XYZ file of N, CA and C in Angstrom:
315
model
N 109.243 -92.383 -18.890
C 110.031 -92.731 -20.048
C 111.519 -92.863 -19.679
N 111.897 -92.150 -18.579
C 113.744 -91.853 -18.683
C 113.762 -93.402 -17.586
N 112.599 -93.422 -16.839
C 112.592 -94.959 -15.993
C 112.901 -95.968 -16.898
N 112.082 -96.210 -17.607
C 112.233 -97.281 -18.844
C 113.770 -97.275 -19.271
N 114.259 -95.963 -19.797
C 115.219 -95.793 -20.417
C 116.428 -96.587 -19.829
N 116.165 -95.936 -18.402
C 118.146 -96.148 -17.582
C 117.300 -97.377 -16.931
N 116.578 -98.153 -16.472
C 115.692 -99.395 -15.827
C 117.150 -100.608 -16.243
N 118.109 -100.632 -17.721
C 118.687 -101.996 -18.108
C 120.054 -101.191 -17.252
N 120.809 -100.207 -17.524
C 121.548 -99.738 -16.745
C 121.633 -99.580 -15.956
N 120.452 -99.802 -14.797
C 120.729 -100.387 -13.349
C 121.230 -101.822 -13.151
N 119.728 -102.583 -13.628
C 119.936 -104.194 -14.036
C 121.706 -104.225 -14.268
N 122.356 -104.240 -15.051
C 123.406 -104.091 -15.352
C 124.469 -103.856 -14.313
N 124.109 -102.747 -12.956
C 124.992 -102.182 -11.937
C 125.586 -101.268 -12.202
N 125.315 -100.474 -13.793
C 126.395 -99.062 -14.271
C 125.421 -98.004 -13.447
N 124.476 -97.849 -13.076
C 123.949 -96.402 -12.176
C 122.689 -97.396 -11.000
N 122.838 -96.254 -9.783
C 121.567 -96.930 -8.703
C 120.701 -96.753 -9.016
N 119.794 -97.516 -8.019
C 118.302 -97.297 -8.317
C 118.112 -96.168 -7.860
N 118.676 -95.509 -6.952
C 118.293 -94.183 -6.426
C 118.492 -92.639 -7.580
N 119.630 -93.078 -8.543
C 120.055 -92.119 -9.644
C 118.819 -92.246 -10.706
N 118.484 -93.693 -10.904
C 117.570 -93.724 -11.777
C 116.011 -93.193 -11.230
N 115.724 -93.335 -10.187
C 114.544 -92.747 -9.720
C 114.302 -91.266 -9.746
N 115.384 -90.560 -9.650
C 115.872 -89.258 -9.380
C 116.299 -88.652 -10.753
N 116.364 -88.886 -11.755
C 115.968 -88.916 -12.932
C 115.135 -88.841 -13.619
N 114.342 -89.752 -13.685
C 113.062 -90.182 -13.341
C 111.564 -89.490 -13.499
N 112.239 -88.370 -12.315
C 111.164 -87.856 -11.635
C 111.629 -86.055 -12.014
N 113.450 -86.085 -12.875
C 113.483 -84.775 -13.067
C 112.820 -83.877 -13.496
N 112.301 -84.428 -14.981
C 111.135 -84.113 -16.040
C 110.087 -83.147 -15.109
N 109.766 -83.829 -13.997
C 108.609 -83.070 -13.539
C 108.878 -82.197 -12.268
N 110.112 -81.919 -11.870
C 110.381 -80.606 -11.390
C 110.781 -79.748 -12.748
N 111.597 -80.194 -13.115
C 112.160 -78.902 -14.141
C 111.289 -78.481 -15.096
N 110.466 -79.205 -15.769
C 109.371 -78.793 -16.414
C 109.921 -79.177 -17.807
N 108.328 -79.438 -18.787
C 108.971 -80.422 -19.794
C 109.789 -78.816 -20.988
N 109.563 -78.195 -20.742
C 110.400 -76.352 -21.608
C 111.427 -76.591 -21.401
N 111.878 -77.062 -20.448
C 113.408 -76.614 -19.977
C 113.854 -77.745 -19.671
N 113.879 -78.781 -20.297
C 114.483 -80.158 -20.348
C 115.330 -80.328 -20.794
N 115.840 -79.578 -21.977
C 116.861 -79.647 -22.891
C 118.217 -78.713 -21.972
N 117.301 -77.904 -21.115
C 118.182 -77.066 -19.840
C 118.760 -77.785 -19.260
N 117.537 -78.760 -18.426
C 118.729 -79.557 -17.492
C 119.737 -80.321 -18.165
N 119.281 -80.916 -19.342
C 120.225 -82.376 -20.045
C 121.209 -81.634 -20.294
N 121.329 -80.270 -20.358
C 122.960 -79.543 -20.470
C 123.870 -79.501 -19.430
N 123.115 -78.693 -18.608
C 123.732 -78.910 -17.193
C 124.026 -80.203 -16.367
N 123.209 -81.556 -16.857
C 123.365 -82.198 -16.553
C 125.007 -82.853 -17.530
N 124.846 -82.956 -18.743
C 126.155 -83.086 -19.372
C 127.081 -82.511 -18.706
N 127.639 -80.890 -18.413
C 128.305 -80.259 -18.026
C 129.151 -80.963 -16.341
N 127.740 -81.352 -15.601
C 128.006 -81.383 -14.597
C 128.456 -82.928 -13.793
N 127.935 -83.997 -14.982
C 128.501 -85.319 -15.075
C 129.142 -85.285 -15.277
N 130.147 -84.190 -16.381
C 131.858 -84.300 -16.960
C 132.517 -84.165 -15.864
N 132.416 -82.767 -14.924
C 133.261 -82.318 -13.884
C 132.951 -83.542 -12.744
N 131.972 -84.349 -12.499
C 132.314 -84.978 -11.613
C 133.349 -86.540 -11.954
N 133.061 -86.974 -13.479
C 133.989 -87.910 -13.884
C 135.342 -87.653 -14.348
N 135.499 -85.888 -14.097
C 137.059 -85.574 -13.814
C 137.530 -85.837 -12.793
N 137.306 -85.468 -11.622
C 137.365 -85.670 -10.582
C 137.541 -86.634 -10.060
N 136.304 -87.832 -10.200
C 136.905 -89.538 -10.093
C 138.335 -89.424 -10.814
N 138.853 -89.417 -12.150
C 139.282 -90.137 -13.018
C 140.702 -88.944 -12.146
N 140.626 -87.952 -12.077
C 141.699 -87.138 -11.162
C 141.971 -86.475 -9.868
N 141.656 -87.459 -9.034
C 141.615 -87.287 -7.406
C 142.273 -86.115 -6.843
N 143.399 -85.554 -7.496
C 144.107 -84.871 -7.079
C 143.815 -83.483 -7.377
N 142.764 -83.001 -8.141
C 142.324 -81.894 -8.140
C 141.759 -81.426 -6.782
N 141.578 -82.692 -5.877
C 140.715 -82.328 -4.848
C 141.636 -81.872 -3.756
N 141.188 -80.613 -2.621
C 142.198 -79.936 -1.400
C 142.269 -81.018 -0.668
N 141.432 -82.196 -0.174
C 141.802 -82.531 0.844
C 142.098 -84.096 0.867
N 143.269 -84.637 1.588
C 144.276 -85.961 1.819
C 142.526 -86.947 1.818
N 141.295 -86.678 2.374
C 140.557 -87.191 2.881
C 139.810 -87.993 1.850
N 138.953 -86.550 0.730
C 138.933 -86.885 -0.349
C 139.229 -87.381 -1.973
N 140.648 -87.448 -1.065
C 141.750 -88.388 -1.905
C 141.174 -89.768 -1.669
N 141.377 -90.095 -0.440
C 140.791 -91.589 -0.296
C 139.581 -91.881 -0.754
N 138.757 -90.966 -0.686
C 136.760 -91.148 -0.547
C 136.580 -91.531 -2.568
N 137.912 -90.885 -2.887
C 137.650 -90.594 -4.632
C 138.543 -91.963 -5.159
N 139.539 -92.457 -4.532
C 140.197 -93.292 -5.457
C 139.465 -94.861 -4.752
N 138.382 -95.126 -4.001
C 137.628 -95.554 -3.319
C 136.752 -95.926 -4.493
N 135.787 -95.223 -5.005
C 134.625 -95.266 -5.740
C 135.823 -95.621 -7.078
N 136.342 -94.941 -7.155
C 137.433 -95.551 -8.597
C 137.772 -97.098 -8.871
N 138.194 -97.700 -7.653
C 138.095 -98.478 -7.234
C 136.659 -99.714 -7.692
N 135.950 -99.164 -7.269
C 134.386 -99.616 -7.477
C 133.827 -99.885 -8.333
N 134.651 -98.648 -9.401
C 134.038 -98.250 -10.938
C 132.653 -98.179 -10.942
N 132.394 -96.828 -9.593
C 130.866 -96.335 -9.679
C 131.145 -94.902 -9.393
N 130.520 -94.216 -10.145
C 130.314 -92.581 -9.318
C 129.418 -92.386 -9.443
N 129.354 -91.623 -8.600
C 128.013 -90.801 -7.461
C 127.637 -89.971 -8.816
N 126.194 -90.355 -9.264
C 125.082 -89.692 -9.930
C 124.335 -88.740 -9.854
N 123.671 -88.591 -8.050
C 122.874 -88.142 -7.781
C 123.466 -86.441 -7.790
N 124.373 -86.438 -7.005
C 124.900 -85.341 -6.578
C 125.194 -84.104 -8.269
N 125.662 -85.040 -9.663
C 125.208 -84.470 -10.923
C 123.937 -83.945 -11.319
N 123.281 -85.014 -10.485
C 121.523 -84.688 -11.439
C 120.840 -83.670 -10.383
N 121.095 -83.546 -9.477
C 121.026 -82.572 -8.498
C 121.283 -81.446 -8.028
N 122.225 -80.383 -8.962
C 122.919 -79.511 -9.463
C 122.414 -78.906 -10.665
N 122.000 -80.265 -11.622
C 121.258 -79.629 -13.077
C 119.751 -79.267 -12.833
N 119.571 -79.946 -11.629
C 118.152 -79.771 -11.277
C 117.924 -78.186 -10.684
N 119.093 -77.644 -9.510
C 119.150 -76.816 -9.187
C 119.608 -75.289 -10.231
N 120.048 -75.733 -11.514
C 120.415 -74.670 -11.569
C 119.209 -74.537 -12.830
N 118.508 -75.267 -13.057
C 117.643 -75.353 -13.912
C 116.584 -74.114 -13.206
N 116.209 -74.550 -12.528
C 115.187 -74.047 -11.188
C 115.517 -72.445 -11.390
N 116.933 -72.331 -11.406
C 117.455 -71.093 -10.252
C 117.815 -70.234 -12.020
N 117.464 -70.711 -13.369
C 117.418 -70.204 -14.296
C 115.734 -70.089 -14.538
N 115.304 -70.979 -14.526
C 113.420 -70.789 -14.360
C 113.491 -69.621 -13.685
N 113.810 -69.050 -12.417
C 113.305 -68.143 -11.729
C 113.542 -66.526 -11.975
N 114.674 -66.733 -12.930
C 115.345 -65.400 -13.670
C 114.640 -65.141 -14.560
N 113.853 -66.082 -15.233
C 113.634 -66.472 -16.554
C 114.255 -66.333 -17.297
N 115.319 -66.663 -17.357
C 116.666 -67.347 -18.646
C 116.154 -68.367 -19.034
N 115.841 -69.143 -18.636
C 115.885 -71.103 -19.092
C 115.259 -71.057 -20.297
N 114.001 -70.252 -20.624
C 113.419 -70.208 -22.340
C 114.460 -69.179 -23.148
N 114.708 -68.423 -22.515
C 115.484 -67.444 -23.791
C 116.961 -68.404 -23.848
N 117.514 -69.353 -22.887
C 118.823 -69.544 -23.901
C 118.371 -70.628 -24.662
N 116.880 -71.085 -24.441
C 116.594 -72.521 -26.076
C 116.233 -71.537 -26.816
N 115.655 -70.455 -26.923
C 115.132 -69.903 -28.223
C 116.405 -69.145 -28.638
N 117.531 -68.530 -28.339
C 118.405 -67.838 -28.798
C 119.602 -68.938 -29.012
């Protein structure tokens, strides 16, 4: 379903095929309980990285100054590295078992 979903927003060139595959396929690591888990973390963690594009200079190093006003440039940022984080911390709340008690509370 999320294939279908983001499938015209590739077409388009606003996200890769690799973000959309990886997406995709989140549903079935994180599990369909804790979906509403990742899509938070995933919100959370798409903001801080489109700060970052949009303010290069938060970053320590001269290097990733260039690497960031680069993709700005492009008017693309890196997806994966968001959905990949919500994935992880989804996981790493599954394993505490937090991930159901913060949807039910």
């Amino acid at each position: 379903m999320l294939f279908v979903l983001l499938f015209p927003f590739w077409l388009l060139k606003k996200i890769g095929a690799g973000d959309v595959k990886l997406v995709a396929v989140a549903p079935f690591v994180s599990g369909g309980a804790d979906l509403l888990v990742f899509a938070l973390a995933l919100l959370v963690f798409a903001l801080v990285t489109a700060a970052i594009v949009r303010n290069p200079m938060l970053l320590p190093s001269p290097a990733f100054h260039a690497y960031i006003k680069r993709l700005n440039r492009q008017r693309v940022v890196p997806f994966g590295v968001p959905i990949s984080a919500a994935l992880l911390v989804t996981i790493a709340l599954q394993d505490y078992g937090v991930a159901a008690q913060l949807i039910i509370s």
